[in-house]
Amino acid sequence: MARLKLQRFRASEPPDDVQARYIRVYKGRDLHDHPGTLPPISAETLFGVSAPLVLDLGCGRGEFLVEQAGANPDRYFVGVEWHIKSVWDAANRAHAAKLDNVRIVRADLRLALPIVPDGAAAEMLLLFPPPKLAPGERKDDLLNEAMLHQMHRVLLPGGLLHFVTDHAAYFAAKRALIEAGGLFAVQGESSAFEGGLTRFQRIWEAMGIASQRLECRRL
Ligand SMILES: C[S@@+](CC[C@H](N)C(=O)[O-])C[C@H]1O[C@@H](n2cnc3c(N)ncnc32)[C@H](O)[C@@H]1O
């Protein structure tokens, strides 16, 4: 089945004060050319506290991120997303919910993870990443070996990686990669209709496609 392209939607650019509060932009060129000169992506720089983060990698329009942040006011949530209108939408949503425990980092995840300090996150969400499986797409895959090493470095020992996809072949390939890597232990696996927790999950579930979920503990 052809993949859905759902990035055409109306989103209003947040006012300057909302952008200043919620959005941090890391340009690809800066991340690539001089990552060491940029502020690290950490609870200290984003929230002014010392605390473990929850990272939503490819947070899209931020519905799940904002809902989780509202339900867990004592935790610190960071969505990473490169699509500008999704970033705006997520920031508007966080502002409407009057939350101060959410930030949206606009960046290419593959370049942004290396500037997250070791052990900065207690949890990571990778929810419906684009399923890149062709050999020529390996560098674009958000769950390739290099990304898994970064996730392992960034998570605290015992921290959790939640991976969810609608795509059976992608799930099987990534499960095998995770199990072979020795960096994570699979501690939960399911295939289920979960009630549309994220925007993409709602779309796939409406089409009769269940989500495949893997919960992995960082070793
Ligand atoms: C299929 S959507 C899933 C969105 C959300 N997690 C959900 O479940 O509704 C995948 C998201 O990942 C983002 N994305 C893909 N590659 C990315 C990258 N290299 N850096 C940052 N975001 C990326 C896309 O822009 C898109 O918003």
Coordinates of C-alpha atoms and ligand atoms in Angstrom, one line a residue:
M1 CA 0.0 0.0 0.0
A2 CA 1.3 3.5 -0.8
R3 CA 2.4 5.4 2.3
L4 CA 0.3 8.3 3.4
K5 CA 1.5 11.8 2.9
L6 CA -0.2 13.9 5.5
Q7 CA 2.0 16.9 5.8
R8 CA -0.3 19.2 3.8
F9 CA -2.4 21.0 6.3
R10 CA -3.0 24.5 7.5
A11 CA -1.1 25.6 10.6
S12 CA -0.6 29.1 11.8
E13 CA 2.8 30.4 12.7
P14 CA 2.9 30.9 16.4
P15 CA 3.4 34.4 17.7
D16 CA 7.0 35.3 18.7
D17 CA 6.5 34.8 22.4
V18 CA 5.1 31.3 21.8
Q19 CA 7.9 30.3 19.5
A20 CA 10.5 31.6 22.0
R21 CA 8.9 29.6 24.8
Y22 CA 8.4 26.3 23.0
I23 CA 10.5 26.0 19.9
R24 CA 14.2 25.6 19.5
V25 CA 15.7 25.4 16.0
Y26 CA 18.8 23.5 15.1
K27 CA 19.8 24.0 11.5
G28 CA 21.2 20.9 9.7
R29 CA 24.3 22.8 8.5
D30 CA 25.2 23.9 12.0
L31 CA 24.5 20.4 13.4
H32 CA 26.7 18.9 10.7
D33 CA 29.5 21.4 10.6
H34 CA 30.0 22.4 14.2
P35 CA 27.8 20.5 16.6
G36 CA 30.1 21.1 19.5
T37 CA 29.4 24.8 19.5
L38 CA 25.6 24.4 19.8
P39 CA 23.6 24.2 23.1
P40 CA 23.1 20.5 24.0
I41 CA 19.6 19.2 23.9
S42 CA 19.1 18.6 27.6
A43 CA 16.7 19.3 30.5
E44 CA 19.2 21.9 31.7
T45 CA 19.2 24.0 28.5
L46 CA 15.6 23.5 27.6
F47 CA 13.9 23.7 31.0
G48 CA 16.6 25.0 33.4
V49 CA 16.4 21.9 35.5
S50 CA 18.3 18.7 36.1
A51 CA 15.9 15.9 35.2
P52 CA 15.6 13.0 32.8
L53 CA 13.8 13.8 29.5
V54 CA 11.1 11.9 27.6
L55 CA 12.0 12.3 23.9
D56 CA 9.4 11.9 21.2
L57 CA 11.4 11.3 18.0
G58 CA 9.4 12.5 15.0
C59 CA 6.6 13.9 17.1
G60 CA 4.6 15.1 14.2
R61 CA 1.9 17.6 15.2
G62 CA 2.5 16.9 18.8
E63 CA -0.9 15.6 19.9
F64 CA 0.5 12.6 21.8
L65 CA 3.4 14.6 23.2
V66 CA 1.2 17.4 24.6
E67 CA -1.3 14.9 26.0
Q68 CA 1.4 13.0 27.8
A69 CA 3.0 16.2 29.1
G70 CA -0.4 17.3 30.4
A71 CA -1.0 14.0 32.1
N72 CA 2.6 14.0 33.6
P73 CA 3.3 17.5 34.8
D74 CA 6.3 16.4 36.8
R75 CA 8.1 15.1 33.7
Y76 CA 9.9 16.9 30.9
F77 CA 8.9 16.2 27.3
V78 CA 10.8 17.1 24.2
G79 CA 9.5 16.4 20.7
V80 CA 11.9 16.4 17.8
E81 CA 10.5 17.1 14.4
W82 CA 11.8 18.6 11.2
H83 CA 8.5 19.6 9.4
I84 CA 7.9 23.2 10.1
K85 CA 4.1 23.2 10.1
S86 CA 4.1 20.2 12.4
V87 CA 6.5 22.1 14.7
W88 CA 4.2 25.1 14.7
D89 CA 1.1 23.0 15.3
A90 CA 2.8 21.2 18.3
A91 CA 3.9 24.6 19.8
N92 CA 0.4 26.1 19.4
R93 CA -1.0 23.0 21.1
A94 CA 1.4 23.1 24.0
H95 CA 0.6 26.8 24.4
A96 CA -3.2 26.2 24.3
A97 CA -2.7 23.6 27.0
K98 CA -0.7 26.1 29.1
L99 CA 2.1 23.6 29.5
D100 CA 5.6 24.4 30.7
N101 CA 7.0 20.9 30.5
V102 CA 7.2 20.6 26.7
R103 CA 9.6 21.9 24.1
I104 CA 9.7 21.2 20.4
V105 CA 13.1 20.9 18.7
R106 CA 13.0 21.6 15.0
A107 CA 15.9 19.5 13.6
D108 CA 16.8 16.5 11.6
L109 CA 16.8 13.7 14.2
R110 CA 19.8 12.0 12.7
L111 CA 21.9 15.1 13.4
A112 CA 20.2 16.2 16.6
L113 CA 20.6 13.0 18.7
P114 CA 24.4 13.3 18.8
I115 CA 24.1 16.6 20.7
V116 CA 21.8 15.1 23.4
P117 CA 24.1 14.3 26.3
D118 CA 24.8 10.7 27.5
G119 CA 22.0 9.5 29.8
A120 CA 19.8 12.6 29.3
A121 CA 16.6 10.6 28.7
A122 CA 14.6 8.1 30.7
E123 CA 12.3 7.3 27.9
M124 CA 12.2 7.5 24.1
L125 CA 9.2 7.2 21.8
L126 CA 9.6 6.3 18.1
L127 CA 6.0 6.2 17.0
F128 CA 5.2 5.4 13.4
P129 CA 8.6 6.4 11.8
P130 CA 8.7 6.3 8.0
P131 CA 9.5 2.6 7.3
K132 CA 12.6 2.8 5.3
L133 CA 13.7 -0.7 4.2
A134 CA 15.3 -0.4 0.8
P135 CA 19.1 -0.7 0.8
G136 CA 19.3 2.9 -0.7
E137 CA 17.2 4.2 2.2
R138 CA 19.4 3.0 5.1
K139 CA 20.8 6.4 5.9
D140 CA 17.3 7.9 6.1
D141 CA 16.0 5.1 8.4
L142 CA 15.4 6.5 11.9
L143 CA 16.0 3.1 13.4
N144 CA 19.2 2.0 11.7
E145 CA 22.3 0.8 13.6
A146 CA 23.8 4.2 14.0
M147 CA 20.5 5.6 15.5
L148 CA 20.2 2.6 17.8
H149 CA 23.7 3.3 19.2
Q150 CA 22.7 7.0 19.7
M151 CA 19.5 5.9 21.5
H152 CA 21.4 3.6 23.7
R153 CA 23.9 6.4 24.6
V154 CA 21.2 8.9 25.3
L155 CA 19.0 6.7 27.4
L156 CA 19.8 6.1 31.1
P157 CA 20.5 2.5 32.0
G158 CA 17.1 0.7 32.3
G159 CA 15.5 3.5 30.2
L160 CA 12.8 2.5 27.8
L161 CA 12.5 2.7 24.0
H162 CA 9.0 2.4 22.7
F163 CA 8.8 1.6 19.0
V164 CA 5.4 1.4 17.2
T165 CA 4.7 0.9 13.6
D166 CA 1.8 -0.2 11.3
H167 CA 4.3 -1.8 8.9
A168 CA 4.8 -5.6 9.5
A169 CA 8.0 -6.0 7.5
Y170 CA 9.6 -2.9 9.1
F171 CA 8.7 -4.2 12.5
A172 CA 10.2 -7.6 11.8
A173 CA 13.4 -6.1 10.5
K174 CA 13.8 -3.7 13.4
R175 CA 13.0 -6.3 16.0
A176 CA 15.7 -8.5 14.5
L177 CA 18.2 -5.6 14.5
I178 CA 17.4 -4.7 18.1
E179 CA 17.7 -8.3 19.3
A180 CA 21.0 -8.8 17.4
G181 CA 22.6 -5.6 18.7
G182 CA 22.8 -6.5 22.4
L183 CA 22.1 -2.9 23.4
F184 CA 18.5 -3.4 24.4
A185 CA 16.4 -6.2 25.9
V186 CA 12.9 -6.6 24.4
Q187 CA 10.6 -6.6 27.4
G188 CA 7.2 -6.3 25.7
E189 CA 5.7 -7.0 22.3
S190 CA 2.2 -6.7 21.0
S191 CA 0.0 -6.3 18.0
A192 CA -3.2 -4.5 18.8
F193 CA -5.7 -1.8 18.1
E194 CA -4.9 0.7 20.8
G195 CA -7.6 3.3 20.3
G196 CA -5.6 5.7 18.1
L197 CA -3.1 7.1 20.6
T198 CA -1.3 9.2 17.9
R199 CA -2.5 10.8 14.7
F200 CA -0.9 8.2 12.5
Q201 CA -2.2 5.4 14.7
R202 CA -5.7 6.7 14.3
I203 CA -5.4 6.8 10.6
W204 CA -4.0 3.2 10.3
E205 CA -6.5 1.9 12.8
A206 CA -9.4 3.5 10.8
M207 CA -8.1 1.5 7.9
G208 CA -8.2 -1.7 9.9
I209 CA -4.4 -2.0 10.4
A210 CA -3.3 -2.8 13.9
S211 CA -0.1 -1.4 15.5
Q212 CA 2.9 -3.5 16.3
R213 CA 4.6 -2.3 19.4
L214 CA 8.0 -3.2 20.9
E215 CA 9.1 -2.0 24.3
C216 CA 12.8 -2.3 24.9
R217 CA 14.9 -1.7 28.0
R218 CA 18.3 -0.2 27.6
L219 CA 21.0 -2.6 28.8
Ligands
LIG1 C1 4.5 9.0 10.1 S1 4.8 10.5 11.0 C2 4.4 10.0 12.7 C3 4.1 11.2 13.6 C4 3.7 10.9 15.0 N1 4.8 10.2 15.7 C5 2.4 10.0 15.0 O1 2.5 8.8 15.4 O2 1.4 10.5 14.7 C6 6.6 10.5 11.1 C7 7.1 11.9 11.5 O3 8.5 11.8 11.6 C8 9.0 13.0 11.0 N2 10.4 12.8 10.6 C9 10.8 11.9 9.6 N3 12.1 11.9 9.5 C10 12.6 12.8 10.3 C11 13.9 13.3 10.6 N4 15.0 12.8 10.0 N5 14.0 14.2 11.6 C12 13.0 14.8 12.2 N6 11.7 14.3 12.0 C13 11.5 13.4 11.0 C14 8.1 13.4 9.9 O4 8.2 14.8 9.6 C15 6.7 13.0 10.5 O5 6.2 14.1 11.3

